[in-house]
Coordinates of C-alpha atoms in Angstrom, one line a residue:
Chain A
M1 CA -5.3 4.6 -11.9
K2 CA -3.0 7.2 -13.4
A3 CA -2.0 8.5 -10.0
L4 CA -1.4 5.0 -8.6
L5 CA 0.8 4.2 -11.7
Y6 CA 2.8 7.4 -11.1
K7 CA 3.2 6.4 -7.4
Q8 CA 4.5 3.0 -8.6
L9 CA 7.0 4.7 -10.8
R10 CA 8.1 7.4 -8.4
L11 CA 8.1 5.6 -5.0
V12 CA 7.8 1.8 -5.4
A13 CA 10.0 0.8 -8.4
H14 CA 13.5 -0.4 -7.5
P15 CA 16.3 0.9 -9.7
M16 CA 17.2 -2.7 -10.8
T17 CA 13.7 -3.0 -12.2
F18 CA 14.8 -0.3 -14.8
V19 CA 18.3 -1.8 -15.2
F20 CA 16.7 -5.2 -16.2
L21 CA 14.7 -3.4 -18.9
F22 CA 17.8 -3.6 -21.1
V23 CA 18.4 -7.4 -20.8
G24 CA 18.3 -7.5 -24.5
V25 CA 22.1 -7.1 -24.3
F26 CA 22.2 -10.8 -23.3
F27 CA 21.4 -11.6 -26.8
L28 CA 24.8 -10.5 -27.8
I29 CA 26.4 -13.3 -25.7
P30 CA 27.4 -16.2 -28.0
S31 CA 25.9 -19.6 -27.0
Y32 CA 23.6 -18.7 -24.1
P33 CA 19.9 -19.6 -23.4
Y34 CA 18.4 -16.2 -24.2
T35 CA 15.3 -16.8 -22.2
V36 CA 17.3 -16.3 -19.1
A37 CA 17.3 -12.5 -20.2
F38 CA 13.5 -12.5 -19.6
F39 CA 14.0 -14.2 -16.4
Y40 CA 16.1 -11.3 -15.3
V41 CA 13.2 -8.9 -16.0
T42 CA 11.0 -11.0 -13.5
L43 CA 13.8 -10.7 -11.0
G44 CA 13.6 -6.9 -11.4
L45 CA 9.9 -7.0 -10.8
F46 CA 10.5 -9.2 -7.7
F47 CA 12.8 -6.5 -6.4
M48 CA 9.9 -4.0 -7.0
F49 CA 7.4 -5.9 -5.0
M50 CA 9.9 -6.5 -2.3
N51 CA 10.8 -2.7 -2.1
G52 CA 7.1 -1.9 -1.8
R53 CA 6.8 -4.3 1.1
E54 CA 10.0 -3.0 2.8
Q55 CA 9.0 0.6 2.3
R56 CA 5.5 -0.1 3.8
D57 CA 3.7 0.8 0.6
A58 CA 0.6 -0.7 2.1
A59 CA 0.7 1.9 5.0
Y60 CA 0.9 4.6 2.5
N61 CA -2.0 3.2 0.4
A62 CA -4.1 3.3 3.7
I63 CA -3.9 7.1 3.8
L64 CA -5.0 7.4 0.1
P65 CA -8.4 7.5 -1.3
V66 CA -8.1 4.3 -3.2
R67 CA -9.5 0.7 -2.7
K68 CA -7.0 -2.0 -1.7
G69 CA -7.8 -3.9 -5.0
D70 CA -7.1 -0.8 -7.1
A71 CA -3.5 -0.4 -5.6
V72 CA -3.0 -4.1 -6.5
R73 CA -4.3 -3.6 -10.0
A74 CA -1.9 -0.7 -10.5
A75 CA 1.1 -2.6 -9.3
C76 CA 0.2 -5.5 -11.6
R77 CA -0.3 -3.1 -14.6
F78 CA 2.9 -1.4 -13.9
S79 CA 4.6 -4.8 -13.8
A80 CA 3.0 -5.8 -17.2
A81 CA 4.2 -2.5 -18.6
V82 CA 7.7 -3.3 -17.5
Q83 CA 7.5 -6.7 -19.2
L84 CA 6.2 -5.4 -22.4
L85 CA 8.8 -2.5 -22.5
A86 CA 11.6 -5.0 -21.9
M87 CA 10.3 -7.0 -24.9
V88 CA 10.2 -3.9 -27.0
L89 CA 13.7 -2.8 -26.0
A90 CA 15.0 -6.3 -26.7
V91 CA 14.0 -6.1 -30.3
P92 CA 17.1 -4.0 -31.6
F93 CA 19.4 -6.3 -29.7
A94 CA 17.8 -9.3 -31.5
F95 CA 18.6 -7.7 -34.8
L96 CA 22.2 -7.0 -33.6
S97 CA 22.5 -10.5 -32.3
A98 CA 21.7 -11.8 -35.9
R99 CA 24.4 -9.6 -37.3
I100 CA 27.1 -10.4 -34.7
N101 CA 26.6 -14.0 -34.2
P102 CA 26.4 -16.0 -37.5
L103 CA 23.1 -17.7 -37.9
G104 CA 22.5 -20.9 -36.1
T105 CA 25.6 -20.9 -33.9
N106 CA 23.8 -20.3 -30.6
R107 CA 24.6 -23.7 -28.9
G108 CA 22.8 -22.6 -25.7
G109 CA 19.3 -22.4 -27.0
L110 CA 17.1 -20.6 -29.6
D111 CA 18.6 -17.7 -31.7
A112 CA 17.2 -14.3 -31.0
N113 CA 14.1 -14.7 -33.2
P114 CA 10.3 -14.5 -32.9
A115 CA 10.2 -18.1 -31.4
L116 CA 12.5 -16.7 -28.6
F117 CA 10.1 -13.7 -28.0
A118 CA 7.2 -16.2 -28.0
L119 CA 8.9 -18.2 -25.2
G120 CA 9.5 -14.9 -23.5
F121 CA 5.7 -14.3 -23.4
L122 CA 5.1 -17.6 -22.0
L123 CA 7.7 -17.0 -19.4
F124 CA 6.1 -13.8 -18.3
A125 CA 2.7 -15.4 -18.3
V126 CA 4.0 -18.1 -16.0
F127 CA 5.5 -15.5 -13.7
N128 CA 2.3 -13.5 -13.6
V129 CA 0.0 -16.5 -13.0
V130 CA 2.1 -17.8 -10.1
F131 CA 3.9 -14.8 -8.5
L132 CA 1.1 -12.3 -8.3
P133 CA -1.6 -14.5 -6.7
V134 CA 0.9 -16.1 -4.3
F135 CA 2.2 -12.7 -3.2
Y136 CA -1.1 -10.9 -2.8
R137 CA -2.6 -13.8 -0.8
S138 CA -0.7 -12.4 2.1
G139 CA 0.7 -9.2 0.7
Y140 CA 4.1 -9.8 2.1
K141 CA 5.4 -13.3 1.4
G142 CA 7.4 -12.3 -1.7
G143 CA 10.2 -14.9 -1.3
V144 CA 7.9 -17.8 -1.3
A145 CA 6.1 -16.3 -4.4
F146 CA 9.3 -15.9 -6.3
V147 CA 10.6 -19.3 -5.5
A148 CA 7.4 -20.9 -6.7
A149 CA 7.4 -18.7 -9.8
S150 CA 11.0 -19.5 -10.6
A151 CA 10.4 -23.2 -10.2
C152 CA 7.6 -22.9 -12.8
M153 CA 9.6 -20.8 -15.1
V154 CA 12.4 -23.5 -15.4
P155 CA 10.5 -25.7 -17.8
V156 CA 10.1 -22.6 -20.1
V157 CA 13.9 -22.0 -20.1
L158 CA 14.4 -25.8 -20.7
C159 CA 12.2 -25.5 -23.8
D160 CA 14.5 -22.8 -25.1
V161 CA 17.6 -25.2 -24.5
I162 CA 15.8 -28.4 -25.9
L163 CA 13.6 -27.2 -28.8
P164 CA 16.6 -26.6 -31.2
H165 CA 17.5 -30.3 -30.9
V166 CA 14.1 -31.8 -31.4
P167 CA 14.0 -33.3 -34.9
G168 CA 11.6 -31.4 -37.2
L169 CA 11.6 -28.2 -35.1
E170 CA 14.8 -26.8 -36.5
W171 CA 12.8 -24.0 -38.1
L172 CA 12.3 -22.6 -34.5
D173 CA 16.0 -22.1 -34.2
A174 CA 16.6 -20.1 -37.3
A175 CA 16.6 -16.4 -37.9
D176 CA 16.4 -16.2 -41.7
R177 CA 13.4 -14.2 -43.2
A178 CA 11.4 -17.3 -44.1
S179 CA 11.7 -19.0 -40.7
C180 CA 11.0 -15.9 -38.9
L181 CA 7.7 -15.5 -40.9
R182 CA 6.8 -19.0 -40.1
Q183 CA 7.4 -18.2 -36.4
L184 CA 5.2 -15.2 -36.3
P185 CA 1.9 -17.1 -35.7
L186 CA 3.6 -18.8 -32.8
L187 CA 4.6 -15.4 -31.4
A188 CA 1.0 -14.1 -31.9
I189 CA -0.5 -17.2 -30.1
C190 CA 1.9 -16.8 -27.2
A191 CA 1.2 -13.0 -27.0
A192 CA -2.5 -13.7 -26.7
V193 CA -1.9 -16.4 -24.0
Y194 CA 0.2 -13.8 -22.2
A195 CA -2.5 -11.2 -22.4
A196 CA -5.3 -13.6 -21.3
V197 CA -3.3 -15.0 -18.4
T198 CA -2.0 -11.7 -17.2
L199 CA -5.6 -10.3 -17.1
L200 CA -6.8 -13.1 -15.1
S201 CA -3.8 -13.0 -12.8
H202 CA -4.3 -9.2 -12.1
R203 CA -8.0 -9.9 -11.3
R204 CA -7.2 -12.9 -9.0
A205 CA -4.4 -11.0 -7.2
A206 CA -6.7 -8.0 -6.6
R207 CA -9.5 -10.4 -5.3
L208 CA -7.1 -12.1 -2.9
Y209 CA -5.6 -9.0 -1.4
E210 CA -9.2 -7.6 -0.8
K211 CA -9.6 -10.4 1.7
V212 CA -6.3 -9.6 3.6
D213 CA -6.7 -7.8 6.9
L214 CA -4.0 -5.2 7.1
Chain B
M1 CA -25.2 16.6 12.2
N2 CA -23.0 13.4 12.5
M3 CA -20.1 13.3 10.2
L4 CA -19.3 9.7 10.9
E5 CA -21.5 7.1 12.5
V6 CA -20.4 3.6 13.5
E7 CA -23.1 1.1 14.3
G8 CA -22.9 -2.3 15.7
L9 CA -19.3 -2.8 14.3
R10 CA -18.0 -6.3 14.9
K11 CA -14.8 -8.0 14.1
E12 CA -13.9 -11.4 15.2
Y13 CA -10.3 -12.7 15.6
P14 CA -9.4 -16.1 17.2
A15 CA -8.3 -14.4 20.4
F16 CA -10.2 -11.1 20.4
T17 CA -13.6 -9.8 19.4
L18 CA -14.7 -6.4 18.8
Q19 CA -18.4 -6.4 19.9
D20 CA -21.1 -4.2 18.6
V21 CA -19.1 -0.9 18.6
S22 CA -21.3 2.0 18.1
F23 CA -20.5 5.7 18.3
A24 CA -20.8 9.0 16.3
V25 CA -18.6 11.8 15.4
P26 CA -20.6 15.1 15.3
Q27 CA -19.5 18.0 13.0
G28 CA -17.0 20.2 14.7
A29 CA -16.2 17.8 17.5
I30 CA -13.0 16.2 18.8
V31 CA -13.8 12.8 19.7
G32 CA -11.2 11.1 21.9
F33 CA -11.3 7.3 21.5
I34 CA -9.8 5.9 24.7
G35 CA -8.9 2.5 25.9
R36 CA -5.9 0.7 27.3
N37 CA -3.5 -1.1 24.9
G38 CA -5.2 -4.0 23.1
A39 CA -8.8 -2.7 23.9
G40 CA -9.7 -2.6 20.1
K41 CA -9.0 1.1 19.2
S42 CA -6.8 0.4 16.1
T43 CA -9.0 -2.5 15.0
T44 CA -12.0 -0.2 15.2
L45 CA -10.3 2.5 13.2
K46 CA -8.9 0.1 10.6
S47 CA -12.4 -1.4 10.2
I48 CA -13.8 2.1 9.6
L49 CA -11.2 2.6 6.9
G50 CA -11.8 -0.7 5.3
L51 CA -8.3 -2.0 6.1
V52 CA -9.6 -4.9 7.9
H53 CA -12.9 -6.7 7.0
R54 CA -15.9 -6.2 9.5
S55 CA -17.7 -9.3 10.6
G56 CA -20.7 -7.0 10.9
G57 CA -22.1 -3.6 11.5
A58 CA -22.2 -0.4 9.4
V59 CA -20.1 2.7 9.0
R60 CA -21.9 5.8 7.7
W61 CA -20.3 9.0 6.2
C62 CA -22.8 11.9 6.4
G63 CA -25.7 9.5 6.6
Q64 CA -24.5 7.4 3.5
D65 CA -23.0 3.8 3.8
V66 CA -19.2 4.1 3.2
A67 CA -19.6 1.0 1.0
D68 CA -21.6 3.2 -1.4
C69 CA -19.4 6.2 -1.2
E70 CA -16.0 4.8 -0.5
K71 CA -14.1 7.3 -2.8
T72 CA -15.9 10.3 -1.5
F73 CA -15.4 9.1 2.0
K74 CA -11.7 8.7 1.7
E75 CA -11.2 12.0 -0.2
N76 CA -12.8 13.8 2.7
I77 CA -10.8 12.3 5.4
G78 CA -7.2 12.6 6.5
V79 CA -5.7 9.5 8.2
V80 CA -2.8 9.2 10.5
L81 CA -2.0 5.6 11.5
G82 CA 0.9 6.1 13.9
G83 CA 3.0 8.7 12.0
V84 CA 4.8 8.4 8.6
D85 CA 6.4 5.0 8.6
F86 CA 6.4 4.6 4.9
Y87 CA 9.1 5.5 2.4
P88 CA 11.6 6.6 5.1
K89 CA 14.4 7.3 2.5
K90 CA 12.2 9.4 0.3
K91 CA 12.1 13.2 0.4
I92 CA 8.9 14.8 1.8
R93 CA 8.7 16.7 -1.6
A94 CA 8.6 13.4 -3.6
I95 CA 5.8 11.9 -1.4
T96 CA 3.8 15.1 -1.6
D97 CA 4.1 15.2 -5.3
V98 CA 2.7 11.8 -5.5
T99 CA 0.0 12.3 -2.9
K100 CA -1.5 15.4 -4.3
R101 CA -2.3 13.6 -7.6
F102 CA -4.9 11.6 -5.7
Y103 CA -6.9 14.6 -4.6
P104 CA -9.0 16.7 -7.2
N105 CA -9.4 19.5 -4.5
W106 CA -5.7 19.7 -3.6
D107 CA -4.8 23.2 -2.6
E108 CA -1.1 23.8 -3.1
A109 CA -1.2 27.3 -1.5
K110 CA -2.7 25.8 1.6
Y111 CA 0.0 23.1 1.6
Q112 CA 2.8 25.7 1.4
H113 CA 1.2 27.6 4.1
Y114 CA 1.1 24.5 6.4
C115 CA 4.7 23.6 5.5
K116 CA 5.7 27.1 6.6
L117 CA 3.5 27.0 9.8
F118 CA 5.0 23.5 10.7
S119 CA 8.6 24.4 9.7
L120 CA 8.5 21.4 7.2
D121 CA 11.3 21.2 4.8
G122 CA 10.5 19.5 1.6
E123 CA 14.1 18.5 1.0
K124 CA 14.2 16.4 4.2
R125 CA 13.8 12.7 4.1
V126 CA 11.0 11.1 6.2
D127 CA 13.6 9.4 8.4
Q128 CA 15.0 12.8 9.3
L129 CA 11.8 14.1 10.8
S130 CA 11.1 13.8 14.4
S131 CA 7.9 11.9 15.5
G132 CA 6.0 15.1 16.1
M133 CA 7.1 16.5 12.7
K134 CA 5.9 13.2 11.1
I135 CA 2.4 13.7 12.5
K136 CA 2.4 17.4 11.6
Y137 CA 3.3 16.5 8.0
L138 CA 0.4 14.0 7.6
I139 CA -1.9 16.7 9.1
A140 CA -0.6 19.2 6.6
L141 CA -1.3 16.7 3.8
A142 CA -4.8 16.1 5.2
L143 CA -5.6 19.9 5.5
S144 CA -4.3 20.6 2.0
H145 CA -6.9 18.4 0.5
N146 CA -9.5 20.0 2.7
A147 CA -10.2 16.9 4.8
R148 CA -13.4 17.3 6.8
L149 CA -12.6 14.5 9.2
L150 CA -9.2 13.6 10.6
I151 CA -8.8 10.0 11.8
L152 CA -5.7 9.7 14.0
D153 CA -4.5 6.6 15.8
E154 CA -2.5 7.4 18.8
P155 CA -1.0 10.6 17.4
T156 CA 0.5 11.7 20.6
S157 CA 1.9 8.4 21.8
G158 CA 5.7 8.5 22.0
L159 CA 5.9 12.4 21.9
D160 CA 7.4 14.6 24.5
P161 CA 5.1 16.8 26.7
V162 CA 5.7 20.0 24.7
S163 CA 5.2 18.3 21.3
R164 CA 1.9 16.8 22.7
D165 CA 0.8 20.2 23.9
E166 CA 1.5 21.6 20.5
L167 CA -0.5 19.0 18.7
V168 CA -3.4 19.3 21.1
T169 CA -3.5 23.0 20.5
L170 CA -3.3 22.3 16.8
F171 CA -6.3 20.0 17.0
R172 CA -8.4 22.7 18.7
S173 CA -7.5 25.2 15.9
I174 CA -8.5 22.7 13.3
V175 CA -12.0 22.2 14.6
A176 CA -12.4 26.0 15.6
D177 CA -14.5 26.9 12.6
G178 CA -16.8 24.1 13.2
T179 CA -16.6 22.5 9.7
R180 CA -14.0 19.8 10.5
S181 CA -14.0 17.0 13.1
I182 CA -11.3 14.8 14.6
L183 CA -11.5 11.3 15.9
F184 CA -8.4 10.2 17.6
S185 CA -7.5 7.2 19.6
T186 CA -5.2 7.5 22.6
H187 CA -4.5 6.2 26.0
I188 CA -3.2 9.4 27.3
T189 CA -6.0 10.9 29.3
S190 CA -4.3 14.4 29.8
D191 CA -4.5 14.9 26.1
L192 CA -8.2 14.3 26.1
E193 CA -8.8 16.7 29.1
K194 CA -7.2 19.5 27.1
C195 CA -9.1 19.2 23.8
A196 CA -11.9 16.5 23.5
S197 CA -15.5 17.5 23.3
H198 CA -16.6 13.9 23.2
I199 CA -15.3 10.6 24.6
V200 CA -15.8 7.1 23.3
F201 CA -14.4 4.6 25.9
I202 CA -13.7 1.1 24.8
K203 CA -12.8 -1.9 27.0
D204 CA -12.0 -5.5 25.9
G205 CA -13.6 -4.8 22.5
A206 CA -16.8 -3.3 23.7
I207 CA -17.9 0.3 24.1
V208 CA -18.4 1.3 27.8
H209 CA -19.5 4.8 27.2
S210 CA -20.0 7.2 24.3
G211 CA -21.0 10.9 24.6
T212 CA -19.8 14.3 25.6
V213 CA -17.1 14.8 28.1
G214 CA -19.6 16.2 30.6
D215 CA -21.8 13.1 30.2
F216 CA -18.9 10.9 30.7
M217 CA -17.8 12.6 33.9
A218 CA -21.4 12.6 35.2
A219 CA -21.8 9.0 34.5
F220 CA -18.7 7.9 36.3
A221 CA -18.6 10.6 39.1
D222 CA -18.5 7.8 41.7
R223 CA -15.3 6.5 40.1
G224 CA -13.3 9.6 40.4
S225 CA -13.1 13.3 39.7
T226 CA -10.7 13.3 36.7
L227 CA -10.6 11.4 33.5
E228 CA -7.5 9.5 34.5
D229 CA -8.9 8.5 37.9
I230 CA -12.0 7.2 36.1
I231 CA -10.2 5.2 33.5
V232 CA -7.8 3.7 36.0
S233 CA -10.6 2.9 38.4
I234 CA -12.5 1.0 35.6
E235 CA -9.5 -0.7 34.0
R236 CA -7.5 -1.7 37.0
R237 CA -7.0 -5.3 37.6
E238 CA -5.9 -6.8 40.8
L239 CA -2.4 -8.2 40.5
D240 CA -2.2 -11.8 41.6
E241 CA 0.9 -11.6 43.7
S242 CA 1.4 -15.4 43.6
A243 CA 2.0 -15.0 39.9
I244 CA 5.4 -13.5 40.5
V245 CA 7.9 -16.3 41.0

């Protein structure tokens, strides 16, 4: 698995996959739906999977001593690592955002707070559960998989825009210490959902690809 | 001793069926897998490698079902499926650096030796290599992890006569010590005549003959005196001239 992950890093990953790791800078834009930043991470991953297809990664895997399913699991784990790293790298920008933008002035959606990161986890979970199985059902239909995943991610972005305006949920749109503490359980739940959904998606993608004749 | 045994291999597609393909690759042999385009050569090789799913049959590596020893099997083979057509913009050095991590018995000194022997420049990109050099690069990779069996799908197709002759000579050197074997598919009979010890002849998804070259020539002596004559005689189909309008 280590060798497969290294292969993913050295040969398959697209430069934009790494550029979009720093989408936390979006949090510095005043009045913007910040979940779009996490969407860009999935766009970088889409580029990576397409790059693998165009560079005929499957033909390279065929000469290696690996099972088809293992190659898929490695690509999926690398993808999850990118998502988690993007999350971690976004944290400093969330703090910076709170300093630059006076609290509560983001008219585009949630402030950069734990609730936003919770939505980020949900967005990644939706991407993983839709994109990975649809892509690996054929091993090459990346466009269809990304359109389907994007359509399913739209409601998550809409939640980001709508939630601050729902009466009684204003605490989700605050970045003060007390509100952040109140949002932490939500973040933990969404992280757990992400972990479970991602693991299941990886298994399903590997199972589907095992059935594909190359 | 047989290194590879294929028994009753079947693969069904809507428009094509591989029917009960059986043959063996003895240790130290060069087995030429011959048949015209679309006969089922690539499908057979891909089924052996697990790239397509078999509808039935068995593949054994040193007597053991490959399903039970897939990792060992794949670590002990070198595969060339029509040259390096992956990562065309990557340097050879980068691909080697990744590839060697998959083989616990990778021998760097051997790799350097073969790079020198084949004049392979690690700084070159894959798309800067000629077709012959691409095949040689994959063979260098296979020999550097001490592959005992090379499986090559039409390695000489599209090469000029000199490059083909070089490769055929290389094949003979590879099996010279009797520890390694080669299974290669081709539709070029002259390559087989120069190096093959065994022939597996496939036609329309079914094996017509499998055995040593001598057996093959004896079995089809009435069809011609050379491999090419025999194959053409068996494969030729009368052209329906009324089909040309």
